[in-house]
């Protein structure tokens, strides 16, 4: 797994040593010897991970990390602080500044590369979501507010056979308002976590038979738990298991005796990262929904229904109903555009209420609506169209205090498997035009002359029950 690594240290010998190790593993490396240089390099080069010395003159590593995490464009970049300081207070200070982990000098190669692999996997996932969200924003969709830094209300599960330790960990996390559950074996925890409602899981590496690592691996293999942060709780002599855990998908770890403040800081960081990823996913889902939805009626839009029709015609054939509200311009001219909007929304609701769940209705443009009925024939479409015409015409619509008698004209055409969507819609449009000419408030089927001369109407599918 290649990646861009920025190494920041004010001592040249340290820079060259880390550079040699990273180049030997085929990483791309840039060097910076001060905080300001590091910030400038990040903006210019956008590394995948920053290895950051803590003790530097002028601007120390804590300040560099805080500034990176405060900027939306760089907050997602993992930061690993490298320090000779062993005081737990310094680790907590760095974690609260946003660091993802600490490595002690001299840096152990196995630990360094295990952490890099784990952080790079995490960043690849975040980058994919960020890229999609940025594409949506480029199309004009504004993102929702970011997640709150407050982790109160988050849910954690502790998997630990030691009731006393689990109770102590629960009290620590409860200080941040985290709702903590406890179980003693991996089988029970698996059933609990399958609800997809937890924000972090703490796995004790003291579980019998390597169950903790097997559970970590299983969690990464399931869609419901793939993004669930996994934090390992280990003894100081379990370094090999911790590194193996990182390769299997664990996100972080704490060593016994567990420092309460360090645990809180690490768990907070994991929960915030998960919520950030969830926000990106929700942002994308919302943007995708908006991209295929008509904002006035809540129906699908022209782009969506045309793609849907193309897919249906490849597999089962379909009937298309093209609806146009009669004399809609006079509604806007007489009662105003607000009244016209009310009419369009009411038409949409009445039509939607008379369709199958499998039928797709879209606002096709202006006062036109297009319905795609998968597997339906022209006869099927005519029956439904007449029902829709009556639903629109039989009860006046109230708009801006006025009772309006609204009618619609409908053209119906069907295509078999392999028919072209343009041809089917064109035939339905010609039938609609004839309905308008024949007096409006009526349904007309497409006839031979409505189809383009070269149209292939496809292979008729087996008729489905309506």
Coordinates of C-alpha atoms in Angstrom, one line a residue:
X1 CA 0.0 0.0 0.0
X2 CA 1.8 3.1 -1.2
X3 CA 1.0 6.6 0.2
X4 CA 2.4 10.0 0.8
X5 CA 4.0 10.5 4.2
X6 CA 5.1 13.9 5.5
X7 CA 7.8 13.6 8.2
X8 CA 8.3 16.7 10.5
X9 CA 11.2 17.0 12.8
X10 CA 13.7 19.8 13.6
X11 CA 16.6 17.3 13.8
X12 CA 18.0 16.4 10.4
X13 CA 19.3 13.0 11.5
X14 CA 15.8 12.0 12.6
X15 CA 14.4 13.1 9.3
X16 CA 16.8 11.2 7.2
X17 CA 16.4 8.0 9.3
X18 CA 12.6 8.0 9.0
X19 CA 12.9 8.9 5.3
X20 CA 15.2 5.9 4.6
X21 CA 12.8 3.5 6.4
X22 CA 9.8 4.8 4.6
X23 CA 11.4 4.9 1.2
X24 CA 12.5 1.3 1.7
X25 CA 8.8 0.4 2.0
X26 CA 8.0 2.3 -1.2
X27 CA 6.2 5.2 0.4
X28 CA 6.5 8.7 -1.1
X29 CA 8.2 11.0 1.4
X30 CA 8.4 14.7 2.0
X31 CA 10.4 16.3 4.9
X32 CA 9.8 19.5 7.0
X33 CA 12.0 20.8 9.7
X34 CA 9.5 23.2 11.4
X35 CA 5.9 23.7 12.2
X36 CA 5.3 26.5 9.7
X37 CA 7.1 24.5 7.0
X38 CA 4.9 21.5 7.8
X39 CA 1.7 23.4 7.5
X40 CA 2.8 24.9 4.1
X41 CA 3.8 21.4 2.8
X42 CA 0.5 19.9 3.9
X43 CA -1.4 22.6 1.9
X44 CA 0.8 22.1 -1.1
X45 CA 1.3 18.3 -1.2
X46 CA -1.7 16.9 0.8
X47 CA 0.0 13.9 2.4
X48 CA -1.9 10.8 3.5
X49 CA -0.3 10.7 6.9
X50 CA 1.8 13.2 8.9
X51 CA 4.5 11.9 11.2
X52 CA 5.0 14.8 13.6
X53 CA 7.7 15.4 16.2
X54 CA 6.3 16.9 19.4
X55 CA 9.3 19.0 20.7
X56 CA 10.2 21.6 18.1
X57 CA 11.2 25.2 18.6
X58 CA 8.8 28.0 17.9
X59 CA 5.7 26.0 16.9
X60 CA 5.6 22.6 18.6
X61 CA 3.8 19.5 17.3
X62 CA 0.7 20.1 19.4
X63 CA 0.1 23.4 17.8
X64 CA 0.7 22.0 14.3
X65 CA -1.7 19.2 14.9
X66 CA -4.4 21.6 16.3
X67 CA -4.1 23.8 13.2
X68 CA -4.4 20.8 10.8
X69 CA -7.4 19.5 12.6
X70 CA -9.1 22.9 12.7
X71 CA -9.1 23.2 8.9
X72 CA -11.8 21.3 7.0
X73 CA -9.4 20.6 4.1
X74 CA -6.8 18.9 6.3
X75 CA -8.8 17.7 9.3
X76 CA -9.2 14.2 7.8
X77 CA -5.4 13.6 7.5
X78 CA -4.1 11.2 10.2
X79 CA -1.4 12.6 12.5
X80 CA 1.0 10.4 14.4
X81 CA 3.1 12.2 17.0
X82 CA 6.6 10.9 17.6
X83 CA 8.1 11.9 20.9
X84 CA 10.6 10.9 23.5
X85 CA 8.2 12.1 26.2
X86 CA 6.7 9.2 28.3
X87 CA 4.4 11.1 30.6
X88 CA 0.8 10.0 30.0
X89 CA -0.3 13.7 30.3
X90 CA 1.7 14.5 27.1
X91 CA -0.1 11.7 25.2
X92 CA -3.5 13.0 26.4
X93 CA -2.5 16.5 25.4
X94 CA -1.7 15.3 21.9
X95 CA -4.8 13.2 21.5
X96 CA -6.9 16.1 22.6
X97 CA -5.2 18.2 19.9
X98 CA -6.4 15.6 17.4
X99 CA -3.5 13.2 17.0
X100 CA -4.4 9.7 16.0
X101 CA -1.6 8.0 17.9
X102 CA 1.8 8.3 19.5
X103 CA 5.1 6.5 18.7
X104 CA 8.0 6.6 21.1
X105 CA 11.6 7.4 20.1
X106 CA 13.4 5.4 19.0
X107 CA 10.6 4.3 16.6
X108 CA 10.0 0.6 16.4
X109 CA 9.7 -0.4 12.7
X110 CA 7.0 -3.0 13.2
X111 CA 4.8 -0.7 15.2
X112 CA 5.3 2.2 12.8
X113 CA 4.3 0.2 9.7
X114 CA 1.4 -1.5 11.4
X115 CA 0.0 1.9 12.5
X116 CA 0.6 3.3 9.0
X117 CA -1.3 0.5 7.3
X118 CA -4.3 0.8 9.7
X119 CA -4.4 4.6 9.4
X120 CA -4.1 4.4 5.6
X121 CA -7.0 2.0 5.3
X122 CA -9.1 4.3 7.4
X123 CA -8.2 7.3 5.3
X124 CA -8.9 5.5 2.1
X125 CA -12.5 5.0 3.2
X126 CA -12.8 8.6 4.3
X127 CA -11.3 9.9 1.1
X128 CA -13.9 7.9 -0.9
X129 CA -16.8 9.5 1.0
X130 CA -15.2 13.0 0.9
X131 CA -14.7 12.8 -2.8
X132 CA -18.3 11.9 -3.4
X133 CA -19.5 14.6 -1.1
X134 CA -17.3 17.2 -2.8
X135 CA -18.7 16.2 -6.1
X136 CA -22.2 16.7 -4.8
X137 CA -21.3 20.1 -3.4
X138 CA -19.8 21.0 -6.8
X139 CA -23.3 20.3 -8.3
X140 CA -24.7 22.8 -5.9
X141 CA -25.9 20.7 -3.0
X142 CA -25.1 22.2 0.4
X143 CA -23.8 19.9 3.1
X144 CA -25.6 19.5 6.4
X145 CA -24.0 20.8 9.6
X146 CA -21.0 18.8 10.9
X147 CA -21.2 16.4 13.8
X148 CA -21.0 17.8 17.3
X149 CA -17.7 17.3 19.2
X150 CA -19.8 16.3 22.2
X151 CA -19.9 12.5 22.5
X152 CA -22.6 12.3 25.1
X153 CA -25.2 9.8 24.1
X154 CA -22.8 7.6 22.1
X155 CA -23.0 3.9 22.7
X156 CA -20.0 1.7 23.6
X157 CA -19.7 -2.0 24.2
X158 CA -16.9 -3.5 26.4
X159 CA -16.0 -7.1 25.7
X160 CA -14.0 -8.2 28.7
X161 CA -14.0 -11.3 31.0
X162 CA -12.7 -9.2 33.9
X163 CA -15.7 -7.7 35.6
X164 CA -13.6 -5.3 37.7
X165 CA -11.8 -3.9 34.8
X166 CA -15.0 -3.6 32.7
X167 CA -16.6 -1.7 35.6
X168 CA -13.6 0.7 35.9
X169 CA -13.7 1.3 32.1
X170 CA -17.4 1.9 32.2
X171 CA -17.0 4.6 34.9
X172 CA -14.3 6.3 32.9
X173 CA -16.5 6.5 29.7
X174 CA -19.6 7.4 31.6
X175 CA -17.8 10.7 32.6
X176 CA -18.3 11.7 28.9
X177 CA -21.9 10.7 28.9
X178 CA -21.2 7.6 26.9
X179 CA -23.8 4.8 27.4
X180 CA -21.8 1.6 28.1
X181 CA -22.8 -2.1 27.9
X182 CA -20.7 -5.0 28.9
X183 CA -20.4 -8.6 27.8
X184 CA -17.9 -11.3 28.5
X185 CA -17.5 -13.3 25.3
X186 CA -17.3 -12.7 21.6
X187 CA -20.4 -14.7 20.7
X188 CA -22.6 -12.6 22.9
X189 CA -21.0 -9.4 21.7
X190 CA -21.5 -10.4 18.0
X191 CA -25.2 -10.7 18.6
X192 CA -25.3 -7.3 20.3
X193 CA -23.3 -5.5 17.7
X194 CA -25.3 -6.7 14.8
X195 CA -27.9 -4.0 15.5
X196 CA -25.5 -1.5 14.0
X197 CA -26.3 1.0 16.8
X198 CA -23.0 1.1 18.6
X199 CA -20.4 3.8 18.1
X200 CA -17.3 2.0 19.5
X201 CA -16.3 -1.4 20.9
X202 CA -13.5 -2.0 23.4
X203 CA -12.0 -5.5 23.0
X204 CA -9.8 -7.0 25.7
X205 CA -7.0 -9.1 24.3
X206 CA -7.2 -11.3 27.4
X207 CA -10.2 -13.1 25.9
X208 CA -9.5 -16.9 25.7
X209 CA -8.2 -18.4 22.5
X210 CA -7.6 -15.2 20.5
X211 CA -11.4 -14.6 20.4
X212 CA -10.8 -10.8 20.4
X213 CA -8.9 -10.8 17.2
X214 CA -11.3 -13.2 15.5
X215 CA -14.1 -10.8 16.5
X216 CA -12.3 -7.8 15.2
X217 CA -11.8 -9.6 11.9
X218 CA -15.5 -10.6 11.7
X219 CA -16.6 -7.1 12.4
X220 CA -14.7 -5.8 9.5
X221 CA -16.2 -8.4 7.2
X222 CA -19.8 -7.4 7.9
X223 CA -21.5 -4.4 6.3
X224 CA -23.4 -3.5 9.5
X225 CA -20.1 -3.2 11.5
X226 CA -17.5 -2.5 8.9
X227 CA -17.0 1.1 10.0
X228 CA -17.4 0.4 13.8
X229 CA -14.3 1.7 15.6
X230 CA -12.5 -1.1 17.4
X231 CA -10.2 -0.2 20.4
X232 CA -8.0 -3.0 21.8
X233 CA -7.2 -3.2 25.6
X234 CA -3.9 -5.0 26.0
X235 CA -1.1 -5.8 28.4
X236 CA 2.3 -4.3 27.8
X237 CA 3.6 -7.7 26.8
X238 CA 1.0 -8.2 24.1
X239 CA 2.6 -6.0 21.4
X240 CA 2.5 -8.8 18.8
X241 CA -1.2 -9.2 19.3
X242 CA -1.8 -5.5 19.1
X243 CA 0.0 -5.2 15.8
X244 CA -1.8 -8.2 14.5
X245 CA -5.0 -6.5 15.6
X246 CA -4.2 -3.5 13.5
X247 CA -3.7 -5.6 10.4
X248 CA -7.1 -7.2 11.1
X249 CA -8.8 -3.9 11.2
X250 CA -8.5 -2.5 14.8
X251 CA -8.5 1.2 15.0
X252 CA -6.6 2.0 18.2
X253 CA -5.4 0.6 21.5
X254 CA -4.7 1.3 25.1
X255 CA -2.2 -0.5 27.4
X256 CA -2.7 -1.6 30.9
X257 CA -2.7 0.0 33.4
X258 CA -5.2 2.1 31.5
X259 CA -4.8 5.8 32.0
X260 CA -8.4 7.2 32.4
X261 CA -7.7 10.4 30.5
X262 CA -6.0 8.7 27.7
X263 CA -8.8 6.2 27.3
X264 CA -11.4 9.0 27.2
X265 CA -9.4 10.9 24.6
X266 CA -8.9 7.9 22.4
X267 CA -12.5 6.9 22.6
X268 CA -13.7 10.4 21.9
X269 CA -11.5 10.6 18.8
X270 CA -12.8 7.3 17.5
X271 CA -16.5 8.3 18.0
X272 CA -15.9 11.7 16.4
X273 CA -14.3 10.1 13.4
X274 CA -17.2 7.6 13.0
X275 CA -19.7 10.5 13.2
X276 CA -17.7 12.4 10.6
X277 CA -17.8 9.5 8.3
X278 CA -21.5 9.0 8.9
X279 CA -22.1 12.7 8.1
X280 CA -20.2 12.3 4.8
X281 CA -22.4 9.3 4.0
X282 CA -25.6 11.1 4.9
X283 CA -24.4 14.1 2.9
X284 CA -23.9 11.9 -0.1
X285 CA -27.2 10.1 0.4
X286 CA -29.0 13.4 0.7
X287 CA -27.3 14.9 -2.4
X288 CA -28.1 11.8 -4.5
X289 CA -31.7 12.0 -3.4
X290 CA -31.8 15.7 -4.3
X291 CA -30.2 15.0 -7.6
X292 CA -33.0 12.7 -8.7
X293 CA -36.0 14.4 -6.9
X294 CA -38.2 17.3 -8.1
X295 CA -38.1 19.8 -5.2
X296 CA -41.7 21.1 -5.8
X297 CA -43.6 17.8 -5.8
X298 CA -41.2 15.4 -4.2
X299 CA -41.5 13.1 -7.2
X300 CA -38.5 11.7 -9.2
X301 CA -37.2 14.1 -11.8
X302 CA -36.8 13.7 -15.6
X303 CA -33.2 12.5 -15.3
X304 CA -34.1 9.7 -13.0
X305 CA -37.2 8.5 -14.8
X306 CA -35.5 8.3 -18.2
X307 CA -32.7 6.2 -16.7
X308 CA -35.3 4.0 -15.0
X309 CA -37.2 3.6 -18.2
X310 CA -34.1 2.5 -20.1
X311 CA -33.4 -0.2 -17.5
X312 CA -36.9 -1.5 -17.5
X313 CA -37.0 -1.7 -21.3
X314 CA -33.9 -3.9 -21.2
X315 CA -35.5 -6.4 -18.9
X316 CA -39.3 -6.5 -18.9
X317 CA -40.8 -3.9 -21.2
X318 CA -43.1 -1.1 -19.9
X319 CA -46.1 1.1 -20.4
X320 CA -45.5 4.9 -20.3
X321 CA -48.2 7.3 -19.3
X322 CA -47.5 11.0 -20.2
X323 CA -49.8 13.3 -18.3
X324 CA -50.2 17.1 -19.0
X325 CA -52.4 19.4 -16.8
X326 CA -55.0 21.1 -19.0
X327 CA -54.9 24.9 -19.4
X328 CA -52.3 25.1 -16.6
X329 CA -51.0 28.5 -17.9
X330 CA -54.4 30.1 -17.2
X331 CA -54.1 28.9 -13.6
X332 CA -50.8 30.7 -13.2
X333 CA -52.1 33.8 -15.1
X334 CA -55.4 34.0 -13.2
X335 CA -54.5 32.9 -9.6
X336 CA -50.7 33.3 -9.5
X337 CA -47.8 30.9 -9.5
X338 CA -48.3 30.0 -5.9
X339 CA -51.7 28.5 -6.8
X340 CA -50.1 26.8 -9.8
X341 CA -47.6 25.1 -7.4
X342 CA -50.4 23.9 -5.2
X343 CA -52.1 22.4 -8.2
X344 CA -49.0 20.5 -9.3
X345 CA -48.4 19.2 -5.8
X346 CA -52.0 18.0 -5.6
X347 CA -51.9 16.3 -9.0
X348 CA -48.7 14.5 -7.9
X349 CA -50.4 13.3 -4.7
X350 CA -53.6 12.1 -6.4
X351 CA -51.6 10.3 -9.1
X352 CA -49.2 8.7 -6.6
X353 CA -52.1 7.4 -4.5
X354 CA -53.4 5.3 -7.4
X355 CA -50.2 3.6 -8.5
X356 CA -48.5 0.3 -7.5
X357 CA -45.3 0.5 -5.4
X358 CA -43.4 -0.7 -8.4
X359 CA -44.6 2.1 -10.7
X360 CA -42.4 5.1 -11.0
X361 CA -43.9 8.6 -11.4
X362 CA -41.8 11.7 -12.2
X363 CA -42.3 15.3 -12.9
X364 CA -41.2 15.4 -16.5
X365 CA -41.1 19.1 -16.9
X366 CA -43.4 22.1 -16.2
X367 CA -46.9 20.6 -15.8
X368 CA -46.1 17.2 -17.4
X369 CA -45.7 14.0 -15.5
X370 CA -44.3 10.6 -16.8
X371 CA -45.3 7.3 -15.3
X372 CA -43.4 4.1 -16.0
X373 CA -45.3 0.8 -15.4
X374 CA -42.9 -2.1 -15.5
X375 CA -44.1 -5.1 -17.5
X376 CA -47.4 -3.4 -18.5
X377 CA -49.1 -3.4 -21.9
X378 CA -50.9 -0.5 -23.5
X379 CA -54.2 -2.0 -22.4
X380 CA -52.9 -2.0 -18.8
X381 CA -51.7 1.5 -19.1
X382 CA -55.1 2.7 -20.5
X383 CA -57.0 1.3 -17.5
X384 CA -54.7 3.0 -15.1
X385 CA -54.6 6.2 -17.1
X386 CA -58.4 6.5 -17.0
X387 CA -58.4 5.9 -13.3
X388 CA -55.8 8.7 -12.9
X389 CA -57.7 11.1 -15.1
X390 CA -60.8 10.6 -13.0
X391 CA -58.9 11.1 -9.7
X392 CA -57.6 14.5 -11.0
X393 CA -60.9 15.7 -12.4
X394 CA -63.6 14.5 -10.0
X395 CA -62.8 16.6 -7.0
X396 CA -61.9 20.4 -7.2
X397 CA -58.5 21.5 -5.9
X398 CA -58.3 24.3 -3.4
X399 CA -55.5 26.7 -4.1
X400 CA -55.0 30.2 -2.6
X401 CA -58.6 30.1 -1.4
X402 CA -60.1 29.2 -4.8
X403 CA -61.7 25.9 -5.7
X404 CA -60.3 25.0 -9.1
X405 CA -61.7 22.4 -11.5
X406 CA -58.5 20.8 -12.8
X407 CA -58.3 18.2 -15.6
X408 CA -55.5 16.4 -17.4
X409 CA -54.9 14.7 -20.7
X410 CA -52.9 11.5 -20.9
X411 CA -51.1 9.7 -23.7
X412 CA -50.2 6.0 -23.3
X413 CA -47.6 3.9 -25.1
X414 CA -45.9 0.6 -24.4
X415 CA -42.6 -0.9 -25.4
X416 CA -41.4 -4.5 -25.2
X417 CA -38.0 -5.8 -24.2
X418 CA -35.3 -4.0 -26.2
X419 CA -37.5 -1.0 -27.2
X420 CA -35.8 2.4 -27.2
X421 CA -36.9 4.8 -24.4
X422 CA -36.9 7.8 -26.8
X423 CA -39.3 6.0 -29.2
X424 CA -41.7 5.0 -26.4
X425 CA -41.8 8.5 -24.9
X426 CA -42.2 10.0 -28.4
X427 CA -45.2 7.8 -29.1
X428 CA -46.8 8.6 -25.7
X429 CA -46.2 12.3 -26.4
X430 CA -47.9 12.0 -29.8
X431 CA -50.9 10.3 -28.1
X432 CA -51.0 13.1 -25.5
X433 CA -51.0 15.7 -28.2
X434 CA -54.0 14.0 -29.8
X435 CA -55.8 13.9 -26.5
X436 CA -55.4 17.6 -26.2
X437 CA -56.7 18.2 -29.8
X438 CA -59.7 15.9 -29.1
X439 CA -61.0 18.1 -26.3
X440 CA -58.7 17.5 -23.3
X441 CA -59.6 15.6 -20.1
X442 CA -59.2 12.3 -21.9
X443 CA -56.9 9.4 -22.5
X444 CA -55.5 8.3 -25.8
X445 CA -53.4 5.3 -26.7
X446 CA -50.5 5.5 -29.2
X447 CA -51.4 4.3 -32.7
X448 CA -49.2 3.2 -35.5
X449 CA -48.6 6.8 -36.8
X450 CA -47.4 7.9 -33.4
X451 CA -44.3 5.8 -33.5
X452 CA -41.1 7.0 -35.3
X453 CA -40.7 5.1 -38.7
X454 CA -37.6 3.2 -37.6
X455 CA -38.8 2.4 -34.1
X456 CA -38.2 -1.1 -32.7
X457 CA -41.0 -1.7 -30.2
X458 CA -39.2 -4.6 -28.7
X459 CA -40.2 -8.1 -27.7
X460 CA -43.5 -8.3 -25.8
X461 CA -43.1 -9.6 -22.3
X462 CA -45.4 -12.0 -20.6
X463 CA -48.4 -10.1 -19.3
X464 CA -48.5 -9.4 -15.6
X465 CA -51.5 -9.3 -13.4
X466 CA -52.5 -5.7 -12.6

